[in-house]
JSON list of C-alpha atoms in Angstrom, two decimals:
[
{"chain": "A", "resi": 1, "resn": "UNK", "atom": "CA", "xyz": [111.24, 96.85, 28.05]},
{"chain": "A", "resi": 2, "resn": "UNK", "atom": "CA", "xyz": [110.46, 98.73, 31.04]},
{"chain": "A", "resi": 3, "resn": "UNK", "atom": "CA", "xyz": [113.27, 98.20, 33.81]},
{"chain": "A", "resi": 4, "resn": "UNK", "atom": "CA", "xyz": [112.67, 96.76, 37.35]},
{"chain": "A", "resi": 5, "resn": "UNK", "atom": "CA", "xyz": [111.68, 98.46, 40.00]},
{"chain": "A", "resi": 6, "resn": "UNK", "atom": "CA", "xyz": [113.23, 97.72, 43.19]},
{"chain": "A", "resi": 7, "resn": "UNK", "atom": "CA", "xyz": [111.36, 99.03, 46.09]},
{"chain": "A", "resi": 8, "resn": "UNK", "atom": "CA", "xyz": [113.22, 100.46, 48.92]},
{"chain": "A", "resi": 9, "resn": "UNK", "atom": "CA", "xyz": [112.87, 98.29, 51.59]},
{"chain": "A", "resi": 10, "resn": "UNK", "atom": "CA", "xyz": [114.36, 95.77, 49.30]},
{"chain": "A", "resi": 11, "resn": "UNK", "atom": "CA", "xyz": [117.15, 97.68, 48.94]},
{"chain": "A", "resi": 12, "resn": "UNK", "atom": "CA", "xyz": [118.17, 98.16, 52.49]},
{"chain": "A", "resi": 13, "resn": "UNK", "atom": "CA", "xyz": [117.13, 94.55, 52.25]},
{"chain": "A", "resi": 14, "resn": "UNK", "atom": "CA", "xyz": [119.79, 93.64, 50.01]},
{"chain": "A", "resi": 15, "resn": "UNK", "atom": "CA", "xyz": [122.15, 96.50, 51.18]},
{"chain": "A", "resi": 16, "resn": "UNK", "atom": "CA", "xyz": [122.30, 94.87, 54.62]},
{"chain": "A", "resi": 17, "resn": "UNK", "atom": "CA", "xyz": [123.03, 91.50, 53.83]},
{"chain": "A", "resi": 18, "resn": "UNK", "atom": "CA", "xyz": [125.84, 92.44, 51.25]},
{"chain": "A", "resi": 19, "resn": "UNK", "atom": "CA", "xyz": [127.18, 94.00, 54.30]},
{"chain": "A", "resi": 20, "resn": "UNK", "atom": "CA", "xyz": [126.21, 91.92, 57.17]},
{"chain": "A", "resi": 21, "resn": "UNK", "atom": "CA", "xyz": [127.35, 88.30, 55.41]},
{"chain": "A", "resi": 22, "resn": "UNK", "atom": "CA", "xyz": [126.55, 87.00, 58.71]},
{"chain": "A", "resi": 23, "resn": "UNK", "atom": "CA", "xyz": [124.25, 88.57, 60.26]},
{"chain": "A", "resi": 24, "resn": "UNK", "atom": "CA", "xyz": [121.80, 85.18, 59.69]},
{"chain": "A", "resi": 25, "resn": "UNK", "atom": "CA", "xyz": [124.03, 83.41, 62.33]},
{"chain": "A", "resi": 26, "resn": "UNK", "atom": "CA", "xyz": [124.47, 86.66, 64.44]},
{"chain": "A", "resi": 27, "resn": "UNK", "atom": "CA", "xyz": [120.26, 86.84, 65.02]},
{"chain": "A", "resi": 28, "resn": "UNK", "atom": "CA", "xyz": [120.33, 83.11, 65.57]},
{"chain": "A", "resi": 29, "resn": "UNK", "atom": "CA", "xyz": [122.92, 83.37, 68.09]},
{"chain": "A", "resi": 30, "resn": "UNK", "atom": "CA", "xyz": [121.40, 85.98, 69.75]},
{"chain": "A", "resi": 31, "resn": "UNK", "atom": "CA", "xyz": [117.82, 84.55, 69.85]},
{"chain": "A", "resi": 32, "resn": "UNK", "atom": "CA", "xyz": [120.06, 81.65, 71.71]},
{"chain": "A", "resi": 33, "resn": "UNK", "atom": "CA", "xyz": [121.52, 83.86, 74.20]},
{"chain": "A", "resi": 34, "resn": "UNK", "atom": "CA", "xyz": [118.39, 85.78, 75.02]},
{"chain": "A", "resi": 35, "resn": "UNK", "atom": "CA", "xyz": [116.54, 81.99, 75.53]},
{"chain": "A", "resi": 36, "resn": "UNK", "atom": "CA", "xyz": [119.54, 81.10, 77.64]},
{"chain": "A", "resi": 37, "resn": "UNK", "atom": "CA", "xyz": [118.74, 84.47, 79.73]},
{"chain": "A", "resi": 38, "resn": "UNK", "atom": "CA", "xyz": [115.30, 83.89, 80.13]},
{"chain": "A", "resi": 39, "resn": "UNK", "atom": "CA", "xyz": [115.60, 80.38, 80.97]},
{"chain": "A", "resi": 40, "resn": "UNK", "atom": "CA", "xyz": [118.78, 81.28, 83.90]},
{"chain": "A", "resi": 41, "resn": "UNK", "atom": "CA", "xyz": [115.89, 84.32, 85.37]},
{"chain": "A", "resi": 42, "resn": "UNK", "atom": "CA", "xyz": [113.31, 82.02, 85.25]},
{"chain": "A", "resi": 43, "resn": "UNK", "atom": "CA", "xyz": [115.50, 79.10, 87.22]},
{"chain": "A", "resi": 44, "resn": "UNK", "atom": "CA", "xyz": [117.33, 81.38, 89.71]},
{"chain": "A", "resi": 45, "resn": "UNK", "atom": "CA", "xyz": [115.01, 84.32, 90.03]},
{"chain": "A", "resi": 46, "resn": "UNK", "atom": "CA", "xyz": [114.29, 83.88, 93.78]},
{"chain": "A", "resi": 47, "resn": "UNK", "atom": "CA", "xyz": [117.90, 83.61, 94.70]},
{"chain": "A", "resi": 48, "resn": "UNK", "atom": "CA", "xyz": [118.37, 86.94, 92.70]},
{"chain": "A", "resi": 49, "resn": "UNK", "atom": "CA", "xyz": [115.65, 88.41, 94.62]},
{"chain": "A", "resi": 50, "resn": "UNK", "atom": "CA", "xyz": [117.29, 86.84, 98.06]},
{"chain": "A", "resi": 51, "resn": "UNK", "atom": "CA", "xyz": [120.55, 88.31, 96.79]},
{"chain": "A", "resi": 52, "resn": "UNK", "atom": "CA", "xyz": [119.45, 91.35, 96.41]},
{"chain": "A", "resi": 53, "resn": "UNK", "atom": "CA", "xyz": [118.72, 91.80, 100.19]},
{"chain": "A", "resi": 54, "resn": "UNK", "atom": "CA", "xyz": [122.13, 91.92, 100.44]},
{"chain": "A", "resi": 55, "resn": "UNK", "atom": "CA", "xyz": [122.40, 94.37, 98.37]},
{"chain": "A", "resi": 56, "resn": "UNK", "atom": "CA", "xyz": [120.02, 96.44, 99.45]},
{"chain": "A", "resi": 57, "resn": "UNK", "atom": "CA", "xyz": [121.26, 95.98, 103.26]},
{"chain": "A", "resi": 58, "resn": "UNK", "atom": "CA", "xyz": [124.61, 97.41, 102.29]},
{"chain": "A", "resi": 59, "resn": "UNK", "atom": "CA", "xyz": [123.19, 100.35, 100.79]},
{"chain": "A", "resi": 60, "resn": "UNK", "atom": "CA", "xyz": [120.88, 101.20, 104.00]},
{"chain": "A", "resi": 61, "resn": "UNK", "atom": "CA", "xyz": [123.98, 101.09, 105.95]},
{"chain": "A", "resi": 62, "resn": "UNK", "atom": "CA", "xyz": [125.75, 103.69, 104.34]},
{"chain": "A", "resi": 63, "resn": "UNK", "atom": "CA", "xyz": [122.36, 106.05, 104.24]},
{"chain": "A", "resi": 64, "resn": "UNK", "atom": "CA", "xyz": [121.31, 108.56, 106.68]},
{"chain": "A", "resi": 65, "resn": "UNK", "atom": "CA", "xyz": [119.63, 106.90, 109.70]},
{"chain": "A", "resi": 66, "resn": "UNK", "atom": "CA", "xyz": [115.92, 107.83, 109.18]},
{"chain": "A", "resi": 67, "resn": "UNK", "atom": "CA", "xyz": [116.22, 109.72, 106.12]},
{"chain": "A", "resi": 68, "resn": "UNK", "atom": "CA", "xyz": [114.09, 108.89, 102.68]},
{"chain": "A", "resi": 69, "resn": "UNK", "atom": "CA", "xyz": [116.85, 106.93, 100.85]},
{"chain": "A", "resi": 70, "resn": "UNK", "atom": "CA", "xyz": [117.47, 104.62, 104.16]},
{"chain": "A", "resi": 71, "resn": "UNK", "atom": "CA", "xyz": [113.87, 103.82, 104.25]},
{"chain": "A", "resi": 72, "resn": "UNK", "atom": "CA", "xyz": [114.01, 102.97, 100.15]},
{"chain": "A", "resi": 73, "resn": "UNK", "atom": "CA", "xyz": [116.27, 100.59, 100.44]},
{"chain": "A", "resi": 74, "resn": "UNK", "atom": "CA", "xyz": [115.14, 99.39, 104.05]},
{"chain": "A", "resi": 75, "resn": "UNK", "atom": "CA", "xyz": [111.81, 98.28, 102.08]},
{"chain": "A", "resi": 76, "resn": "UNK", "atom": "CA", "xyz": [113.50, 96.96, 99.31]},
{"chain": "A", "resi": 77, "resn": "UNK", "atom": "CA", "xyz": [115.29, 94.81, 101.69]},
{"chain": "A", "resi": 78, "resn": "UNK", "atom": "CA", "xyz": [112.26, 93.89, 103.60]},
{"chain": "A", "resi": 79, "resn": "UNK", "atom": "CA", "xyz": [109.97, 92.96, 100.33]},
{"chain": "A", "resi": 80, "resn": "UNK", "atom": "CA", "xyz": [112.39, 90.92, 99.29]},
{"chain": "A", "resi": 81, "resn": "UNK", "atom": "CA", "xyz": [112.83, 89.07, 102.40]},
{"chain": "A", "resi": 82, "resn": "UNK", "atom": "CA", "xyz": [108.87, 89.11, 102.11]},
{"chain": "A", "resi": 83, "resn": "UNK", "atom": "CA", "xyz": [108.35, 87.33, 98.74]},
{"chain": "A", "resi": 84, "resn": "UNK", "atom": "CA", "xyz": [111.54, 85.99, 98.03]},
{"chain": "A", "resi": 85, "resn": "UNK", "atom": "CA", "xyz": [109.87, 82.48, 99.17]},
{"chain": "A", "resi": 86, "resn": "UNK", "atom": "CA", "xyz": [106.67, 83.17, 97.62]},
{"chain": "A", "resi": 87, "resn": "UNK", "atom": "CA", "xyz": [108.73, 83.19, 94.73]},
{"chain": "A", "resi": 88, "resn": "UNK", "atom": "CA", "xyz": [110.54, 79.89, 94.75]},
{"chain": "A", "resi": 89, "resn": "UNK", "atom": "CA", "xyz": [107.25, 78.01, 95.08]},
{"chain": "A", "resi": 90, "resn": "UNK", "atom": "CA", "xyz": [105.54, 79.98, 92.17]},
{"chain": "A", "resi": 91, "resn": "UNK", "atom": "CA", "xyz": [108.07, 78.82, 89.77]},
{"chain": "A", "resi": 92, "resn": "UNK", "atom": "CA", "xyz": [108.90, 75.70, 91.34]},
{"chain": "A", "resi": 93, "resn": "UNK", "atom": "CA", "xyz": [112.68, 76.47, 92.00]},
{"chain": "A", "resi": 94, "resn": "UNK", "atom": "CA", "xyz": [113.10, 76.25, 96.13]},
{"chain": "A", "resi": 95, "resn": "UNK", "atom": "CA", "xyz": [116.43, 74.44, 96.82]},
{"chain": "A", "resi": 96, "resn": "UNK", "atom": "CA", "xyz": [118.60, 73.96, 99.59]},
{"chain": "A", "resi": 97, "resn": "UNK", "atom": "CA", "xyz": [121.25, 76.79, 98.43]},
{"chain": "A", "resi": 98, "resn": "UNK", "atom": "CA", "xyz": [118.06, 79.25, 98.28]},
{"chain": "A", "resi": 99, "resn": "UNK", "atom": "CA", "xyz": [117.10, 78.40, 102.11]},
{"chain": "A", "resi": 100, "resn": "UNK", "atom": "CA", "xyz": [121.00, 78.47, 102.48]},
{"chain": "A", "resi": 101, "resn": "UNK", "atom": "CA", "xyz": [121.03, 82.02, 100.73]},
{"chain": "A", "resi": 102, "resn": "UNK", "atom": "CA", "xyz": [118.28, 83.34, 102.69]},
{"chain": "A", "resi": 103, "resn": "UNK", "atom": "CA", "xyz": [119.70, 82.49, 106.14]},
{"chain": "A", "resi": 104, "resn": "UNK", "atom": "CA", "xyz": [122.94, 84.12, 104.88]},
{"chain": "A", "resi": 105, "resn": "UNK", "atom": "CA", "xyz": [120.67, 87.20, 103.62]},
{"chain": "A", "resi": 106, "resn": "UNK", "atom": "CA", "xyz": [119.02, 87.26, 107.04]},
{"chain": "A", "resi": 107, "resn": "UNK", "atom": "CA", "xyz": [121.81, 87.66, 108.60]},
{"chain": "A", "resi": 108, "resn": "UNK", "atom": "CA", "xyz": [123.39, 90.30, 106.79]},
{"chain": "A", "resi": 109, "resn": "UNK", "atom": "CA", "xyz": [120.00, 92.61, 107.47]},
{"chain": "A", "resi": 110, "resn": "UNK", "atom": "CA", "xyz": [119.81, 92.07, 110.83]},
{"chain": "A", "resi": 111, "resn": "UNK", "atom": "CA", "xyz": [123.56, 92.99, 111.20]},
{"chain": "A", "resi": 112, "resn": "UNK", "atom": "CA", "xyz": [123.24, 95.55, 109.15]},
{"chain": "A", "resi": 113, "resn": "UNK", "atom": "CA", "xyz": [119.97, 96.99, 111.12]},
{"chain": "A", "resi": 114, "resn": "UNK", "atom": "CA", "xyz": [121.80, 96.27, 114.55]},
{"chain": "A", "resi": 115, "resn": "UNK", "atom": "CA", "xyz": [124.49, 98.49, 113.33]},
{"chain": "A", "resi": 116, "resn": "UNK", "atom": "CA", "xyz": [122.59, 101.53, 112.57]},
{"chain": "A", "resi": 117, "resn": "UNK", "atom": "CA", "xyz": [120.75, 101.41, 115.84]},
{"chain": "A", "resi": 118, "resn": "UNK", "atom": "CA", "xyz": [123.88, 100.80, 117.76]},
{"chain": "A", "resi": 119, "resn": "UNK", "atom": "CA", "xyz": [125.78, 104.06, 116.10]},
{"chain": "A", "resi": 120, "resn": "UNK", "atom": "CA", "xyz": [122.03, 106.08, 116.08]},
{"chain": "A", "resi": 121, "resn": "UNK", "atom": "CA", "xyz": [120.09, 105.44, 119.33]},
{"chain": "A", "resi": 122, "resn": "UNK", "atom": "CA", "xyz": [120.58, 104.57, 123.08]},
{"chain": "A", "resi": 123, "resn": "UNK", "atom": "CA", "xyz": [120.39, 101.39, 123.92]},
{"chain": "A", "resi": 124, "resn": "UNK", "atom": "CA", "xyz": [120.84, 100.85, 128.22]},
{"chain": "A", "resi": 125, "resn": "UNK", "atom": "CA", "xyz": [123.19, 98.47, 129.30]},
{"chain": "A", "resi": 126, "resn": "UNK", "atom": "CA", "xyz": [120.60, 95.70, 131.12]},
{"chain": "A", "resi": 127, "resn": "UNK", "atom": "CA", "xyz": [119.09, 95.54, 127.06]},
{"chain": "A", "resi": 128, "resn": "UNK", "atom": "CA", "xyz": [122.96, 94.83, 126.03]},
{"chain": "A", "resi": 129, "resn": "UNK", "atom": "CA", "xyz": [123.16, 92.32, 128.53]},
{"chain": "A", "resi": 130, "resn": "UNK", "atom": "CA", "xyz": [119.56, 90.34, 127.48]},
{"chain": "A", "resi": 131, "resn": "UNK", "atom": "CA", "xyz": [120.79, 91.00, 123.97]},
{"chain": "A", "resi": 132, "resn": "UNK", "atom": "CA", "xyz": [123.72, 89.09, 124.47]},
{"chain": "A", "resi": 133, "resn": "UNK", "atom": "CA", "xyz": [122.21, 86.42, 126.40]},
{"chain": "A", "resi": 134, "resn": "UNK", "atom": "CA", "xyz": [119.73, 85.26, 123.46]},
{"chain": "A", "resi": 135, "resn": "UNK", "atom": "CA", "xyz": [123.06, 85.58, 121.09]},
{"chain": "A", "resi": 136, "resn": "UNK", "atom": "CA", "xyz": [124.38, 82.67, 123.54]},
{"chain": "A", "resi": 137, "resn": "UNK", "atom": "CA", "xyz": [121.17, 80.82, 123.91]},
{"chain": "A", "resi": 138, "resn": "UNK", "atom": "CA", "xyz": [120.67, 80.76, 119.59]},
{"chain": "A", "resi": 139, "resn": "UNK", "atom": "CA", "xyz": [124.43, 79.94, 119.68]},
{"chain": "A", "resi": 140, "resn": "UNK", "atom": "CA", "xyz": [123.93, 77.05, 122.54]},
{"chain": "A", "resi": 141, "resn": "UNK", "atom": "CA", "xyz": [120.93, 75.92, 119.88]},
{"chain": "A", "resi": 142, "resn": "UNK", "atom": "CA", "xyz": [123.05, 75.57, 117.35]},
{"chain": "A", "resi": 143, "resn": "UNK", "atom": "CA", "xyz": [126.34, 73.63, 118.23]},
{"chain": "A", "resi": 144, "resn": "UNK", "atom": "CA", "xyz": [123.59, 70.94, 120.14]},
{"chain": "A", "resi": 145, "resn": "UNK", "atom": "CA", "xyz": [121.82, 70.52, 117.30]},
{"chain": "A", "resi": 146, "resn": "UNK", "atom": "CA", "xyz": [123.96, 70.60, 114.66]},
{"chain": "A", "resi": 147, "resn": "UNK", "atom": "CA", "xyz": [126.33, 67.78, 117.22]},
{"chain": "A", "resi": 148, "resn": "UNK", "atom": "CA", "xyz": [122.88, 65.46, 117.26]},
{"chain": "A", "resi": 149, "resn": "UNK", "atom": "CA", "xyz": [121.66, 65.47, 113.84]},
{"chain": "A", "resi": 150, "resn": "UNK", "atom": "CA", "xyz": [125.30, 66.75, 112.14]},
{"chain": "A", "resi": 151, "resn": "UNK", "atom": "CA", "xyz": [123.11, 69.21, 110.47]},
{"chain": "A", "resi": 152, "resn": "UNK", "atom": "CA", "xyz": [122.34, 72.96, 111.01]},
{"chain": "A", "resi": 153, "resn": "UNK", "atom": "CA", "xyz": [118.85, 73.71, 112.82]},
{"chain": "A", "resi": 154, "resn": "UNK", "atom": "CA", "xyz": [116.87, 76.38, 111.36]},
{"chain": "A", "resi": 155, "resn": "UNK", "atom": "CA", "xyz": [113.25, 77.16, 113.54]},
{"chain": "A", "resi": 156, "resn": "UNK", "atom": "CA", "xyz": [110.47, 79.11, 112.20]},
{"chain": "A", "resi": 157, "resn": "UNK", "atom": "CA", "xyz": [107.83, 79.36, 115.10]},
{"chain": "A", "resi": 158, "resn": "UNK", "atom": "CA", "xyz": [105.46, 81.99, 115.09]},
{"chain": "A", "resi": 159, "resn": "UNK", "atom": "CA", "xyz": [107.33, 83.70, 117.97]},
{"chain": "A", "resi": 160, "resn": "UNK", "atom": "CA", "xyz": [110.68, 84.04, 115.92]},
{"chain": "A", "resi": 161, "resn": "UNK", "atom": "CA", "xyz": [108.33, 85.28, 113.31]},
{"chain": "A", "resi": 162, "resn": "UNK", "atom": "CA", "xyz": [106.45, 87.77, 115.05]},
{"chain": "A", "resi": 163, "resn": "UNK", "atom": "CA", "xyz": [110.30, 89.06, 116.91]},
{"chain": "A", "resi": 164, "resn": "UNK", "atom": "CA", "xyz": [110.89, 89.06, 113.27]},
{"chain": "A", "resi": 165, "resn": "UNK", "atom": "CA", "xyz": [108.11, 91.58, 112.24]},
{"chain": "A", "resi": 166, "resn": "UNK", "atom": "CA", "xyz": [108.58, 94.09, 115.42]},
{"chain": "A", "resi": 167, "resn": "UNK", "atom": "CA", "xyz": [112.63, 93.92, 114.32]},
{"chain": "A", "resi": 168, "resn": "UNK", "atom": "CA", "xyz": [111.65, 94.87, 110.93]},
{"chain": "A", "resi": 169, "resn": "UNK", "atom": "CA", "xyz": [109.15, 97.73, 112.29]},
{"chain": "A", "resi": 170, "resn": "UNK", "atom": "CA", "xyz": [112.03, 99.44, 115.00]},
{"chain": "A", "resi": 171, "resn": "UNK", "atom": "CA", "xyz": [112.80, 102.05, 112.40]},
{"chain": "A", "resi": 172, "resn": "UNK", "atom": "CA", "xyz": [109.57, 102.82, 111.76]},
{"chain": "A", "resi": 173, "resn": "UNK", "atom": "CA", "xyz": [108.23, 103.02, 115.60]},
{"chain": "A", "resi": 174, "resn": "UNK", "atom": "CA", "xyz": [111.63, 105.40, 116.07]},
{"chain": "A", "resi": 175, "resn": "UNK", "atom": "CA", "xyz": [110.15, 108.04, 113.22]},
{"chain": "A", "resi": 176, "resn": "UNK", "atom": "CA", "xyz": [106.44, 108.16, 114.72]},
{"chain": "A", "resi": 177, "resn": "UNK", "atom": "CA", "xyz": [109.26, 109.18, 118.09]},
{"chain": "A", "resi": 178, "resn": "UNK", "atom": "CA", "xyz": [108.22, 106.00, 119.82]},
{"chain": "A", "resi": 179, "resn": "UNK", "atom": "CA", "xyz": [110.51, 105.61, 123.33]},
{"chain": "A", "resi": 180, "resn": "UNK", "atom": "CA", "xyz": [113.55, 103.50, 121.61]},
{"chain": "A", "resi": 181, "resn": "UNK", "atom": "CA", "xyz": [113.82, 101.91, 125.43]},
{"chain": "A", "resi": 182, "resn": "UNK", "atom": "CA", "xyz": [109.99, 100.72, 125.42]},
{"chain": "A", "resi": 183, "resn": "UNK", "atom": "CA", "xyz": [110.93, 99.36, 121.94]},
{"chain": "A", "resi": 184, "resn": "UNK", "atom": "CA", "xyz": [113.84, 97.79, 122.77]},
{"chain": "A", "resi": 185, "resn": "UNK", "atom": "CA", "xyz": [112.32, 95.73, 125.90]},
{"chain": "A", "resi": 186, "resn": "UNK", "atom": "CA", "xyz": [109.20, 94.65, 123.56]},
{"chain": "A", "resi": 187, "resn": "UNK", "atom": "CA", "xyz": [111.72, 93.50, 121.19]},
{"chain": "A", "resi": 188, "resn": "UNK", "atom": "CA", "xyz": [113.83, 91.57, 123.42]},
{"chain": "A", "resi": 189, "resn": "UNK", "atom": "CA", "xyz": [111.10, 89.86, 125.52]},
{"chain": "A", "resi": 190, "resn": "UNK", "atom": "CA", "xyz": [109.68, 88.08, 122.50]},
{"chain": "A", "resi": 191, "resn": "UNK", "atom": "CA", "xyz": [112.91, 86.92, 121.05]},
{"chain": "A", "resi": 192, "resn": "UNK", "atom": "CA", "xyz": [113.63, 85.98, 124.56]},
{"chain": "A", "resi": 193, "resn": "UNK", "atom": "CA", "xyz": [110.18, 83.68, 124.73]},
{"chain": "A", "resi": 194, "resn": "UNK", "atom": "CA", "xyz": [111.00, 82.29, 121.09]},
{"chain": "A", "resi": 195, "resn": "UNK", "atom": "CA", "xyz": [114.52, 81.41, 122.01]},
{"chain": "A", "resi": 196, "resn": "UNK", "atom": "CA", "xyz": [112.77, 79.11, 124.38]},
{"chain": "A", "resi": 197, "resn": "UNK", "atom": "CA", "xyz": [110.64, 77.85, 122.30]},
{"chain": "A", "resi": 198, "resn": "UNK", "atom": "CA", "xyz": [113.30, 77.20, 119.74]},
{"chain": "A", "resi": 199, "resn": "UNK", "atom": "CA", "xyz": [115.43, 75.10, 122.38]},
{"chain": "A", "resi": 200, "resn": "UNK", "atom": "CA", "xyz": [112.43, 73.30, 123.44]},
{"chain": "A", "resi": 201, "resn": "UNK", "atom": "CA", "xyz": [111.76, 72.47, 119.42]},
{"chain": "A", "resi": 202, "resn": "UNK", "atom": "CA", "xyz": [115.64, 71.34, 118.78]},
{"chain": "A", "resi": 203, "resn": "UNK", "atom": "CA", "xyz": [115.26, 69.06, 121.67]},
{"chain": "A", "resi": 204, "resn": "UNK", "atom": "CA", "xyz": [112.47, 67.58, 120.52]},
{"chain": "A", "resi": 205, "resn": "UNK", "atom": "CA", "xyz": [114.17, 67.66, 117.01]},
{"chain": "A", "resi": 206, "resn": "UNK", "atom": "CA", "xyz": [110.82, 69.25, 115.62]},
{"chain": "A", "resi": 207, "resn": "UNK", "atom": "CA", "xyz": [112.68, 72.34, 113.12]},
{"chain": "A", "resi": 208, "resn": "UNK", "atom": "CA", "xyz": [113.62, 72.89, 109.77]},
{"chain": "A", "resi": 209, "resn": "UNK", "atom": "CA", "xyz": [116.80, 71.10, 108.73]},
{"chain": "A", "resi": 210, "resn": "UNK", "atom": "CA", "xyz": [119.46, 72.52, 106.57]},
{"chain": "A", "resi": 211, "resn": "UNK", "atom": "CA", "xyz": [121.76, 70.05, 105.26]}
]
């Protein structure tokens, strides 16, 4: 009688499981973990990609003002500010600590940006002074309306948006060796006009809410 083959990918076959006893439970455990991954992503993947401006403002900080690796992780920053919202209504997942996240993430880039034009260009004194004006005015906005609705006021009006873009675009304007002082008064007369507009909208309690 002729004796049995065994082919060699039984072997291994065999040869693995006489020295993997477990590995059934490991592959079914980590089929579980890699669900439980996907599943996290797929619930908190906009706050990741809010998060990550953070990130990516810390890192621009650090870089040379102007150079390649600033403006890498200046875009970063900016795409994800761009579709980070885009985002949470694709998959469904927008929630009050995402708007709270993105505030937060706001903030940081701005600071962040405010800092490397402070330490990098000239910025006159009378552009200080209507800087620190709107900083009061936003700050006036927000103790009133937080002390008549008890929650924080957030507006979006297309003049905060638009200060918003040209903000975003001073680095940019400063490379093609636009005047930073022509930039600077552009910049601060529309946040100016949508500071107004903002305190005319809290009074007339017509903004976004944050609770």
């Amino acid at each position: 009688m002729r004796p049995r083959r065994i082919s060699k990918e039984v072997g291994i076959t065999t040869r693995f499981r006489d020295g993997y006893p477990g590995w059934q439970q490991n592959i079914r455990e980590g089929v579980f973990i890699f669900k439980k991954m996907r599943s996290f992503l797929k619930k908190n993947i906009a706050d990741i990609f809010t998060f990550s401006r953070i990130i990516f403002s810390f890192l621009f900080l650090f870089c040379k003002f102007l150079s390649p690796i600033f403006f890498l992780f200046y875009v970063l920053a900016g795409i994800s500010d761009a579709f980070d919202g885009f985002i949470a209504r694709k998959t469904k997942t927008t929630s009050k600590f995402g708007s709270k996240l993105d505030s937060i993430s706001d903030l940081v880039f701005f600071v962040c940006l405010f800092t490397k034009l402070i330490s990098n260009t000239y910025i006159d004194w009378r552009i200080c002074i209507v800087i620190v004006f709107i900083a009061i005015v936003k700050a006036v906005i927000l103790i009133i309306g937080f002390k008549k609705t008890k929650k924080l006021f957030v507006c979006h009006n297309v003049m905060n948006k638009v200060t918003g873009v040209i903000i975003f675009l001073i680095p940019f304007f400063l490379l093609l060796n636009c005047k930073s002082e022509i930039v600077y008064q552009i910049v601060c007369s529309l946040a100016l006009l949508g500071s107004f507009i903002e305190f005319i909208q809290m009074m007339e309690n017509n903004a976004q809410l944050i609770e």
